[in-house]
Amino acid sequence: MPMTIVKINKLEDCFDGSYIYKYEFSKIVDERVMNAIAEGGRLQYFPMFSKPFYKIYTREGLQIKGILGEYDLEVTFPITDQFEKKKNFEEFLRLLLSRH
Amino acid sequence: MTDCDNKNVRNLNLYFDNAATSWPKPEEVYKAAEIQMRQGCGNPGRSGHTRTLDADRLIYQTREAIAELINVTDPSRIIFALNATDALNIALKGFLSKGDHVLYTAMDHNSVLRPLGRLRRDGVITSTLIPCSETGFPDLDFLEEAYQADTRLLVINHASNVTGTIAPLEKMIKSAHSREVNILVDTAQTAGTVDIDAVAMEIDMLAFTGHKGLLGSTGTGGLYVRKGIDLAPLREGGTGSQSELDMHPEAMPERLEAGTINNTGLAALLEGLNFIKQRGVAAIREHEIDIRTYLYEQLQSIPVVKLHGPSDSYSASCIVSFTINGADCGEIGYVLESSYGILCRTGLHCAPLAHKAINTFPEGTVRLSPGFFTSKEDIDFLVSALKDIAALAES
């Protein structure tokens, strides 16, 4: 069974006008998925934390954060073109997850 | 359950958010709420059967316990509300009238700022903001110059929910009373943990919440109104008394209470108050000063951490706010919870002017608020996590 998105929840409207959404998956986010999401962007990885934390800055201006080995991650969509960027990100994510 | 058992429950998460709501509660608090729901479900004042009479008694006992805590002899001057915000709304909107001028401080919470903003926008009042220092203390020289002929009220936040800074209450009350200006004190962060004698301190009105230092449940709070202060009721309706009239009763406490009171919440609150009485406010305060001092000193040992608020824990409630240069507060909170199981609050804490005063607006701070059940071992674990997380600043 490929990995899928099982739930998308809006977490908050940020002070600066950006939005944060939480994505939940059918399988855990492992190193392979993390690296695939980060491809083309910038990955910061903190394996020394009690549970390893990662942050990804995508070329489209999205900020993604999560804990490796958990079933979810959080995405901050910037103010400009946020709906289009959300749609594009979800398409990218679905395609990427279908391979995992 | 003993304190030791409480510690085991707490270890499911390390809880550093007692300024939002206290946890864990004493075991008796949980039991009282459950018993009240299962066996004590009577509507106070609405009938003459056993359960309603028991509910009446419970509410009276809780009123008495609050009155005793703040050294008020007449419990009818204590009214119950939904929380401190509700109590502050009852006080501000019931006391102020057209043309009044109000003084308030930069450390005030939105529970004061927003009702005052509404009254200002509606053309009811004018107001003057008393600025505060970078550690959160009100500028008393500014206060002395801020009174006007029509000044009727000074609102004082007893302790800031951002920095813990305890306002110089006695000095401020003396200053206001010397000009016949009344006082409203917001004790959301101090009731149950800092000794307050409302009579000796000549407090005119005092708002409290039941679910923080008083160790009760959410949905409880109230207001002390000194004899001689008459508030217009914010709400009117059923009280179980004088039902033949279409006028709300004039007598306190019914004058400011309408509808069925939250007796389940008050049952829990009464047990919280009993716990505080047994331990003593002074002993609770001593523990919190000790814990805050330890936390503050440990955080000082992390070079990238910048602390906000008083360094002297005798001048603060049990709150320490910090920032890490180059790291987002929300992200620190996220990592503390997700990676270490530590719960705290980040952001502006519903007190934007306080953050402007301490120069942390609009990013806010990470607020750590230990409580009565927090141990030094908990703080050691927290500090060790923060030493790891300091890497976020360097990234």
Short mmCIF file of C-alpha atoms in Angstrom, two decimals:
data_model
loop_
_atom_site.label_atom_id
_atom_site.label_comp_id
_atom_site.label_asym_id
_atom_site.label_seq_id
_atom_site.Cartn_x
_atom_site.Cartn_y
_atom_site.Cartn_z
CA MET A 1 0.00 0.00 0.00
CA PRO A 2 1.49 3.38 -0.95
CA MET A 3 1.67 6.16 1.61
CA THR A 4 -1.28 8.56 1.43
CA ILE A 5 -2.50 11.80 2.98
CA VAL A 6 -5.27 10.87 5.42
CA LYS A 7 -6.15 14.26 6.84
CA ILE A 8 -5.42 17.96 6.24
CA ASN A 9 -6.24 20.36 9.07
CA LYS A 10 -5.87 24.11 9.11
CA LEU A 11 -4.01 24.97 12.33
CA GLU A 12 -3.88 28.73 12.38
CA ASP A 13 -3.98 32.05 10.58
CA CYS A 14 -0.66 33.64 11.35
CA PHE A 15 -0.02 37.20 12.39
CA ASP A 16 1.71 37.97 9.09
CA GLY A 17 -1.18 36.62 6.98
CA SER A 18 0.32 33.19 6.30
CA TYR A 19 -1.52 29.93 7.01
CA ILE A 20 -0.36 26.77 8.75
CA TYR A 21 -1.79 23.39 7.78
CA LYS A 22 -1.14 20.02 9.35
CA TYR A 23 -0.88 16.98 7.07
CA GLU A 24 -1.41 13.48 8.44
CA PHE A 25 -0.27 10.39 6.57
CA SER A 26 -1.04 6.68 6.49
CA LYS A 27 2.64 5.88 7.20
CA ILE A 28 5.40 7.57 9.11
CA VAL A 29 7.61 10.23 7.54
CA ASP A 30 10.98 8.53 7.28
CA GLU A 31 14.33 9.82 6.09
CA ARG A 32 13.56 8.90 2.47
CA VAL A 33 10.29 10.87 2.44
CA MET A 34 11.88 13.81 4.25
CA ASN A 35 14.71 13.99 1.73
CA ALA A 36 12.32 13.67 -1.20
CA ILE A 37 10.16 16.54 0.06
CA ALA A 38 13.27 18.63 0.61
CA GLU A 39 14.63 18.03 -2.89
CA GLY A 40 15.42 21.35 -4.54
CA GLY A 41 14.90 23.20 -1.29
CA ARG A 42 16.91 23.58 1.92
CA LEU A 43 16.78 20.95 4.65
CA GLN A 44 17.76 21.50 8.26
CA TYR A 45 17.90 18.31 10.24
CA PHE A 46 18.44 17.99 14.00
CA PRO A 47 19.01 14.28 14.70
CA MET A 48 20.45 15.07 18.14
CA PHE A 49 17.07 16.16 19.54
CA SER A 50 15.20 13.66 21.69
CA LYS A 51 13.06 12.93 18.64
CA PRO A 52 14.77 14.10 15.42
CA PHE A 53 13.37 17.39 14.12
CA TYR A 54 13.54 18.68 10.55
CA LYS A 55 12.73 21.91 8.76
CA ILE A 56 12.45 22.32 5.04
CA TYR A 57 12.41 25.60 3.13
CA THR A 58 11.07 24.99 -0.38
CA ARG A 59 11.82 27.02 -3.48
CA GLU A 60 8.15 28.14 -3.48
CA GLY A 61 8.59 29.74 -0.05
CA LEU A 62 6.86 27.02 1.98
CA GLN A 63 8.20 26.17 5.42
CA ILE A 64 7.73 22.58 6.46
CA LYS A 65 8.52 21.14 9.89
CA GLY A 66 8.08 17.81 11.53
CA ILE A 67 9.50 15.02 13.65
CA LEU A 68 11.09 12.11 11.84
CA GLY A 69 9.18 8.90 12.54
CA GLU A 70 5.85 10.64 13.12
CA TYR A 71 2.73 10.46 10.96
CA ASP A 72 2.41 14.19 10.36
CA LEU A 73 4.10 17.43 9.40
CA GLU A 74 3.16 21.11 9.41
CA VAL A 75 3.36 23.44 6.44
CA THR A 76 3.35 27.24 6.52
CA PHE A 77 2.09 28.74 3.29
CA PRO A 78 3.20 32.31 2.58
CA ILE A 79 0.76 35.14 1.89
CA THR A 80 1.40 35.42 -1.83
CA ASP A 81 -0.43 32.87 -4.00
CA GLN A 82 -1.04 30.70 -0.95
CA PHE A 83 -4.04 28.81 -2.40
CA GLU A 84 -2.24 27.98 -5.61
CA LYS A 85 0.90 27.01 -3.68
CA LYS A 86 -1.17 24.77 -1.41
CA LYS A 87 -2.78 23.06 -4.40
CA ASN A 88 0.59 22.57 -6.10
CA PHE A 89 2.19 21.26 -2.90
CA GLU A 90 -0.57 18.72 -2.39
CA GLU A 91 -0.27 17.50 -5.97
CA PHE A 92 3.51 17.18 -5.53
CA LEU A 93 3.05 15.42 -2.18
CA ARG A 94 0.51 12.90 -3.52
CA LEU A 95 2.77 12.01 -6.42
CA LEU A 96 5.80 11.71 -4.16
CA LEU A 97 4.00 9.60 -1.55
CA SER A 98 2.59 7.24 -4.16
CA ARG A 99 6.16 6.08 -4.73
CA HIS A 100 6.69 5.29 -1.04
CA MET B 1 -3.90 9.83 45.38
CA THR B 2 -0.83 11.37 46.99
CA ASP B 3 1.51 14.06 45.64
CA CYS B 4 3.80 11.24 44.60
CA ASP B 5 1.06 9.67 42.48
CA ASN B 6 0.34 13.09 41.02
CA LYS B 7 3.98 13.20 39.92
CA ASN B 8 3.58 9.96 37.99
CA VAL B 9 0.53 11.29 36.15
CA ARG B 10 2.37 14.50 35.35
CA ASN B 11 5.23 12.64 33.74
CA LEU B 12 2.99 11.81 30.79
CA ASN B 13 3.95 15.34 29.77
CA LEU B 14 6.12 17.89 31.48
CA TYR B 15 3.70 20.69 32.08
CA PHE B 16 5.07 24.24 32.07
CA ASP B 17 1.85 26.08 31.25
CA ASN B 18 0.34 26.75 34.67
CA ALA B 19 -0.14 30.43 33.79
CA ALA B 20 -2.70 29.26 31.21
CA THR B 21 -4.31 26.73 33.51
CA SER B 22 -2.83 24.76 36.39
CA TRP B 23 -2.15 21.03 36.07
CA PRO B 24 -2.19 18.61 37.70
CA LYS B 25 -4.89 19.42 40.20
CA PRO B 26 -5.02 17.94 43.69
CA GLU B 27 -6.82 14.57 43.55
CA GLU B 28 -9.70 15.91 45.66
CA VAL B 29 -10.48 18.42 42.91
CA TYR B 30 -11.05 15.68 40.33
CA LYS B 31 -13.13 13.66 42.77
CA ALA B 32 -15.30 16.59 43.80
CA ALA B 33 -16.21 17.40 40.18
CA GLU B 34 -17.13 13.79 39.49
CA ILE B 35 -19.18 13.39 42.66
CA GLN B 36 -21.00 16.65 41.98
CA MET B 37 -21.93 15.50 38.47
CA ARG B 38 -22.98 12.03 39.56
CA GLN B 39 -24.70 12.70 42.85
CA GLY B 40 -25.08 16.42 43.43
CA CYS B 41 -26.84 17.62 40.34
CA GLY B 42 -29.32 20.06 41.89
CA ASN B 43 -30.06 23.54 40.59
CA PRO B 44 -29.23 25.92 43.44
CA GLY B 45 -32.09 28.15 44.63
CA ARG B 46 -34.57 26.66 42.18
CA SER B 47 -36.42 24.27 44.46
CA GLY B 48 -36.58 23.01 48.00
CA HIS B 49 -35.44 19.43 47.62
CA THR B 50 -32.27 17.97 49.08
CA ARG B 51 -30.10 18.32 45.99
CA THR B 52 -30.88 21.98 45.43
CA LEU B 53 -30.24 22.70 49.10
CA ASP B 54 -26.92 20.84 48.88
CA ALA B 55 -26.04 22.87 45.79
CA ASP B 56 -26.94 26.08 47.64
CA ARG B 57 -24.71 25.03 50.53
CA LEU B 58 -21.83 24.20 48.22
CA ILE B 59 -22.01 27.61 46.53
CA TYR B 60 -22.17 29.38 49.87
CA GLN B 61 -19.18 27.41 51.19
CA THR B 62 -17.17 28.27 48.08
CA ARG B 63 -18.10 31.93 48.45
CA GLU B 64 -16.98 31.77 52.07
CA ALA B 65 -13.71 30.07 51.15
CA ILE B 66 -12.88 32.75 48.55
CA ALA B 67 -13.79 35.49 51.03
CA GLU B 68 -11.55 33.89 53.65
CA LEU B 69 -8.67 33.60 51.16
CA ILE B 70 -8.68 37.36 50.52
CA ASN B 71 -9.72 38.22 54.09
CA VAL B 72 -13.17 39.56 53.29
CA THR B 73 -15.73 39.12 56.09
CA ASP B 74 -18.92 39.37 54.02
CA PRO B 75 -19.13 36.51 51.46
CA SER B 76 -22.07 38.17 49.71
CA ARG B 77 -19.54 40.60 48.22
CA ILE B 78 -18.02 37.71 46.23
CA ILE B 79 -19.83 36.97 42.98
CA PHE B 80 -19.15 34.05 40.68
CA ALA B 81 -18.44 34.42 36.99
CA LEU B 82 -17.23 32.28 34.10
CA ASN B 83 -13.58 33.25 34.52
CA ALA B 84 -11.43 36.32 35.19
CA THR B 85 -12.23 37.82 31.77
CA ASP B 86 -15.94 37.61 32.54
CA ALA B 87 -15.39 39.10 36.01
CA LEU B 88 -13.37 41.98 34.54
CA ASN B 89 -16.12 42.66 32.00
CA ILE B 90 -18.70 42.71 34.81
CA ALA B 91 -16.54 45.16 36.76
CA LEU B 92 -15.56 47.48 33.91
CA LYS B 93 -18.93 47.62 32.16
CA GLY B 94 -20.86 47.74 35.41
CA PHE B 95 -18.76 50.44 37.04
CA LEU B 96 -17.85 52.86 34.27
CA SER B 97 -20.26 55.36 32.82
CA LYS B 98 -20.31 58.13 30.24
CA GLY B 99 -17.48 60.61 30.68
CA ASP B 100 -15.31 58.49 32.97
CA HIS B 101 -11.55 58.43 32.54
CA VAL B 102 -9.66 55.19 33.20
CA LEU B 103 -5.99 54.46 33.88
CA TYR B 104 -4.54 51.08 32.93
CA THR B 105 -1.08 49.65 32.37
CA ALA B 106 0.87 48.18 29.50
CA MET B 107 1.00 44.84 31.31
CA ASP B 108 -2.79 44.41 31.13
CA HIS B 109 -4.23 41.38 29.38
CA ASN B 110 -6.74 41.56 26.52
CA SER B 111 -9.38 40.77 29.16
CA VAL B 112 -8.92 44.42 30.21
CA LEU B 113 -7.66 45.97 26.96
CA ARG B 114 -10.57 44.77 24.83
CA PRO B 115 -13.47 45.80 27.14
CA LEU B 116 -11.75 49.18 27.59
CA GLY B 117 -11.31 49.41 23.81
CA ARG B 118 -15.03 48.73 23.33
CA LEU B 119 -16.02 51.36 25.91
CA ARG B 120 -13.64 53.84 24.29
CA ARG B 121 -14.92 53.18 20.77
CA ASP B 122 -18.51 53.51 21.98
CA GLY B 123 -17.67 56.95 23.33
CA VAL B 124 -18.30 55.96 26.95
CA ILE B 125 -14.83 56.49 28.40
CA THR B 126 -11.47 58.04 27.77
CA SER B 127 -8.33 56.33 29.04
CA THR B 128 -4.61 56.73 29.59
CA LEU B 129 -2.08 53.96 29.29
CA ILE B 130 0.59 53.81 32.00
CA PRO B 131 3.82 52.65 30.34
CA CYS B 132 5.90 49.89 31.87
CA SER B 133 9.62 49.21 32.00
CA GLU B 134 11.39 46.49 30.04
CA THR B 135 10.96 44.22 33.06
CA GLY B 136 7.25 45.02 33.28
CA PHE B 137 7.03 47.47 36.19
CA PRO B 138 4.57 50.37 35.78
CA ASP B 139 6.05 53.87 35.58
CA LEU B 140 4.82 55.32 38.87
CA ASP B 141 6.03 58.84 38.03
CA PHE B 142 3.93 58.74 34.87
CA LEU B 143 0.98 57.50 36.92
CA GLU B 144 1.23 60.47 39.28
CA GLU B 145 0.89 62.84 36.33
CA ALA B 146 -1.84 60.87 34.54
CA TYR B 147 -4.80 61.54 36.84
CA GLN B 148 -7.50 63.84 35.51
CA ALA B 149 -10.47 65.45 37.21
CA ASP B 150 -12.74 62.77 35.70
CA THR B 151 -10.47 59.77 36.45
CA ARG B 152 -12.65 57.17 38.14
CA LEU B 153 -10.75 53.91 37.94
CA LEU B 154 -7.21 52.52 37.95
CA VAL B 155 -6.92 48.95 36.65
CA ILE B 156 -3.93 47.03 37.99
CA ASN B 157 -2.69 43.70 36.70
CA HIS B 158 -1.36 42.18 39.93
CA ALA B 159 1.10 39.99 38.02
CA SER B 160 1.83 39.98 34.31
CA ASN B 161 0.95 36.81 32.44
CA VAL B 162 3.96 37.45 30.17
CA THR B 163 6.83 38.19 32.58
CA GLY B 164 5.27 37.43 35.97
CA THR B 165 6.16 40.97 37.12
CA ILE B 166 4.24 41.78 40.30
CA ALA B 167 2.94 45.35 40.28
CA PRO B 168 3.63 47.55 43.33
CA LEU B 169 0.00 47.16 44.38
CA GLU B 170 0.08 49.03 47.67
CA LYS B 171 1.84 52.07 46.21
CA MET B 172 -0.56 52.22 43.27
CA ILE B 173 -3.63 51.84 45.47
CA LYS B 174 -2.39 54.58 47.81
CA SER B 175 -1.75 56.84 44.84
CA ALA B 176 -5.24 56.28 43.39
CA HIS B 177 -7.12 56.49 46.67
CA SER B 178 -5.42 59.76 47.56
CA ARG B 179 -7.28 61.15 44.52
CA GLU B 180 -10.52 59.27 45.25
CA VAL B 181 -9.96 57.00 42.27
CA ASN B 182 -11.18 53.42 42.64
CA ILE B 183 -9.11 50.31 42.03
CA LEU B 184 -9.80 47.14 40.05
CA VAL B 185 -7.16 44.42 40.53
CA ASP B 186 -6.78 41.53 38.09
CA THR B 187 -5.45 38.60 40.13
CA ALA B 188 -5.65 35.98 37.36
CA GLN B 189 -1.97 35.13 37.91
CA THR B 190 -1.80 35.53 41.69
CA ALA B 191 -4.96 34.35 43.44
CA GLY B 192 -3.97 31.33 45.50
CA THR B 193 -0.23 31.80 45.08
CA VAL B 194 0.41 35.33 46.40
CA ASP B 195 -1.06 36.54 49.68
CA ILE B 196 -3.79 39.13 49.10
CA ASP B 197 -5.67 40.92 51.88
CA ALA B 198 -8.36 42.83 50.02
CA VAL B 199 -9.51 44.69 53.12
CA ALA B 200 -6.11 45.72 54.49
CA MET B 201 -4.97 46.70 50.98
CA GLU B 202 -8.22 48.65 50.48
CA ILE B 203 -8.96 46.99 47.15
CA ASP B 204 -12.27 48.15 45.68
CA MET B 205 -12.77 45.34 43.15
CA LEU B 206 -10.76 42.19 42.57
CA ALA B 207 -11.21 39.74 39.69
CA PHE B 208 -10.03 36.14 40.03
CA THR B 209 -10.06 32.93 38.05
CA GLY B 210 -10.71 29.49 39.51
CA HIS B 211 -8.56 27.31 37.28
CA LYS B 212 -5.04 28.68 37.74
CA GLY B 213 -3.55 29.26 41.20
CA LEU B 214 -6.82 28.28 42.86
CA LEU B 215 -6.43 24.81 41.32
CA GLY B 216 -10.08 24.42 40.31
CA SER B 217 -11.61 23.83 36.91
CA THR B 218 -12.01 26.07 33.89
CA GLY B 219 -15.36 27.87 33.70
CA THR B 220 -15.02 29.31 37.20
CA GLY B 221 -13.95 32.71 38.41
CA GLY B 222 -15.42 35.72 40.08
CA LEU B 223 -15.26 39.21 41.43
CA TYR B 224 -14.96 40.77 44.87
CA VAL B 225 -16.82 44.07 45.09
CA ARG B 226 -16.24 46.19 48.16
CA LYS B 227 -19.30 47.38 50.07
CA GLY B 228 -20.22 50.82 48.78
CA ILE B 229 -19.39 50.03 45.15
CA ASP B 230 -22.56 49.41 43.13
CA LEU B 231 -22.14 47.80 39.74
CA ALA B 232 -24.86 47.82 37.10
CA PRO B 233 -25.55 44.17 36.23
CA LEU B 234 -24.15 42.99 32.91
CA ARG B 235 -26.63 40.10 32.78
CA GLU B 236 -30.14 39.72 34.19
CA GLY B 237 -32.42 36.73 34.43
CA GLY B 238 -33.26 33.81 36.67
CA THR B 239 -31.84 33.79 40.18
CA GLY B 240 -34.37 31.59 42.00
CA SER B 241 -35.46 34.57 44.09
CA GLN B 242 -38.13 37.30 43.70
CA SER B 243 -39.48 35.41 40.70
CA GLU B 244 -42.70 37.47 40.62
CA LEU B 245 -40.80 40.60 39.55
CA ASP B 246 -39.53 41.51 36.10
CA MET B 247 -36.64 43.29 37.80
CA HIS B 248 -33.39 41.57 38.63
CA PRO B 249 -32.79 41.44 42.43
CA GLU B 250 -30.83 44.35 43.85
CA ALA B 251 -29.17 42.44 46.69
CA MET B 252 -25.68 41.00 46.37
CA PRO B 253 -24.58 38.50 45.22
CA GLU B 254 -27.68 37.85 43.07
CA ARG B 255 -27.45 41.38 41.66
CA LEU B 256 -24.43 40.36 39.59
CA GLU B 257 -25.24 36.68 39.04
CA ALA B 258 -27.92 35.45 36.62
CA GLY B 259 -28.76 31.93 35.46
CA THR B 260 -27.67 28.61 36.88
CA ILE B 261 -24.29 28.72 38.55
CA ASN B 262 -21.58 26.22 37.58
CA ASN B 263 -21.82 24.12 40.73
CA THR B 264 -19.73 21.29 39.28
CA GLY B 265 -16.94 23.79 38.68
CA LEU B 266 -17.43 25.31 42.10
CA ALA B 267 -17.27 21.89 43.77
CA ALA B 268 -13.85 21.46 42.19
CA LEU B 269 -12.86 25.01 43.11
CA LEU B 270 -13.86 24.47 46.73
CA GLU B 271 -11.49 21.51 46.93
CA GLY B 272 -8.76 23.60 45.31
CA LEU B 273 -9.34 26.25 47.97
CA ASN B 274 -9.26 23.62 50.73
CA PHE B 275 -5.94 22.35 49.40
CA ILE B 276 -4.53 25.89 49.41
CA LYS B 277 -5.80 26.47 52.95
CA GLN B 278 -4.15 23.26 54.18
CA ARG B 279 -0.81 24.05 52.55
CA GLY B 280 -0.99 27.79 53.17
CA VAL B 281 -0.53 30.53 50.56
CA ALA B 282 2.81 31.48 52.13
CA ALA B 283 4.19 27.94 51.68
CA ILE B 284 2.92 27.76 48.10
CA ARG B 285 4.51 31.14 47.36
CA GLU B 286 7.79 30.02 48.92
CA HIS B 287 7.84 26.91 46.73
CA GLU B 288 7.10 28.95 43.62
CA ILE B 289 9.83 31.49 44.40
CA ASP B 290 12.27 28.64 44.89
CA ILE B 291 11.26 26.93 41.64
CA ARG B 292 11.29 30.18 39.62
CA THR B 293 14.71 31.16 40.98
CA TYR B 294 16.09 27.76 40.03
CA LEU B 295 14.55 27.92 36.56
CA TYR B 296 15.80 31.47 35.97
CA GLU B 297 19.34 30.60 37.06
CA GLN B 298 19.44 27.45 34.93
CA LEU B 299 18.22 29.33 31.87
CA GLN B 300 20.89 31.98 32.43
CA SER B 301 23.47 29.26 31.87
CA ILE B 302 22.39 28.88 28.22
CA PRO B 303 24.26 31.62 26.31
CA VAL B 304 21.73 32.10 23.46
CA VAL B 305 18.75 32.43 25.81
CA LYS B 306 17.55 35.96 26.49
CA LEU B 307 15.38 36.26 29.60
CA HIS B 308 12.58 38.81 29.92
CA GLY B 309 11.12 40.04 33.19
CA PRO B 310 12.44 40.45 36.73
CA SER B 311 15.54 38.49 37.72
CA ASP B 312 14.38 38.64 41.34
CA SER B 313 11.73 35.96 41.85
CA TYR B 314 10.30 37.82 44.86
CA SER B 315 9.12 40.42 42.34
CA ALA B 316 7.41 37.93 40.06
CA SER B 317 4.79 35.21 39.93
CA CYS B 318 5.97 31.79 38.79
CA ILE B 319 6.60 32.74 35.15
CA VAL B 320 9.79 33.01 33.10
CA SER B 321 9.65 34.31 29.52
CA PHE B 322 12.53 33.94 27.13
CA THR B 323 13.58 34.23 23.53
CA ILE B 324 16.44 32.67 21.61
CA ASN B 325 17.97 35.07 19.11
CA GLY B 326 17.49 33.76 15.61
CA ALA B 327 14.92 31.12 16.56
CA ASP B 328 11.17 31.41 16.11
CA CYS B 329 9.26 31.12 19.41
CA GLY B 330 6.53 28.97 17.87
CA GLU B 331 9.18 26.60 16.58
CA ILE B 332 10.81 26.31 20.01
CA GLY B 333 7.40 25.46 21.47
CA TYR B 334 6.78 22.94 18.70
CA VAL B 335 10.10 21.17 19.28
CA LEU B 336 9.68 21.23 23.07
CA GLU B 337 6.38 19.42 22.72
CA SER B 338 6.97 17.17 19.72
CA SER B 339 10.49 16.12 20.52
CA TYR B 340 10.63 16.34 24.33
CA GLY B 341 7.03 16.17 25.57
CA ILE B 342 7.30 19.58 27.28
CA LEU B 343 4.24 21.81 27.19
CA CYS B 344 4.54 25.60 27.32
CA ARG B 345 2.99 28.63 25.63
CA THR B 346 4.54 30.76 22.91
CA GLY B 347 3.54 33.97 21.16
CA LEU B 348 1.86 37.11 22.45
CA HIS B 349 -0.14 35.55 25.32
CA CYS B 350 -3.15 37.87 24.70
CA ALA B 351 -1.07 40.76 26.05
CA PRO B 352 0.26 42.72 23.04
CA LEU B 353 1.10 45.90 24.98
CA ALA B 354 3.17 43.92 27.48
CA HIS B 355 5.25 42.55 24.61
CA LYS B 356 5.67 46.07 23.23
CA ALA B 357 6.88 47.18 26.69
CA ILE B 358 9.45 44.40 26.93
CA ASN B 359 10.46 44.77 23.26
CA THR B 360 9.29 41.34 22.12
CA PHE B 361 6.45 42.47 19.83
CA PRO B 362 5.32 41.00 17.42
CA GLU B 363 7.33 37.79 17.69
CA GLY B 364 6.45 37.21 21.36
CA THR B 365 8.26 34.95 23.77
CA VAL B 366 8.37 31.39 24.98
CA ARG B 367 6.65 31.39 28.37
CA LEU B 368 7.48 28.78 30.98
CA SER B 369 5.15 28.66 33.96
CA PRO B 370 5.92 25.96 36.50
CA GLY B 371 3.46 25.34 39.29
CA PHE B 372 3.03 23.84 42.72
CA PHE B 373 3.68 20.29 41.46
CA THR B 374 6.77 21.17 39.40
CA SER B 375 10.04 19.78 40.73
CA LYS B 376 13.66 20.76 40.16
CA GLU B 377 14.12 17.48 38.26
CA ASP B 378 11.45 18.64 35.80
CA ILE B 379 13.38 21.88 35.34
CA ASP B 380 16.65 19.99 34.81
CA PHE B 381 15.01 18.01 32.00
CA LEU B 382 13.57 21.19 30.47
CA VAL B 383 16.92 22.98 30.60
CA SER B 384 18.69 20.01 29.07
CA ALA B 385 16.13 20.06 26.21
CA LEU B 386 16.67 23.79 25.73
CA LYS B 387 20.41 23.29 25.55
CA ASP B 388 19.77 20.94 22.59
CA ILE B 389 17.27 23.30 21.05
CA ALA B 390 19.74 26.17 21.22
CA ALA B 391 21.06 24.58 18.01
CA LEU B 392 18.05 26.11 16.25
CA ALA B 393 19.61 29.52 16.86
CA GLU B 394 22.83 28.46 15.25
CA SER B 395 21.16 26.88 12.20
#
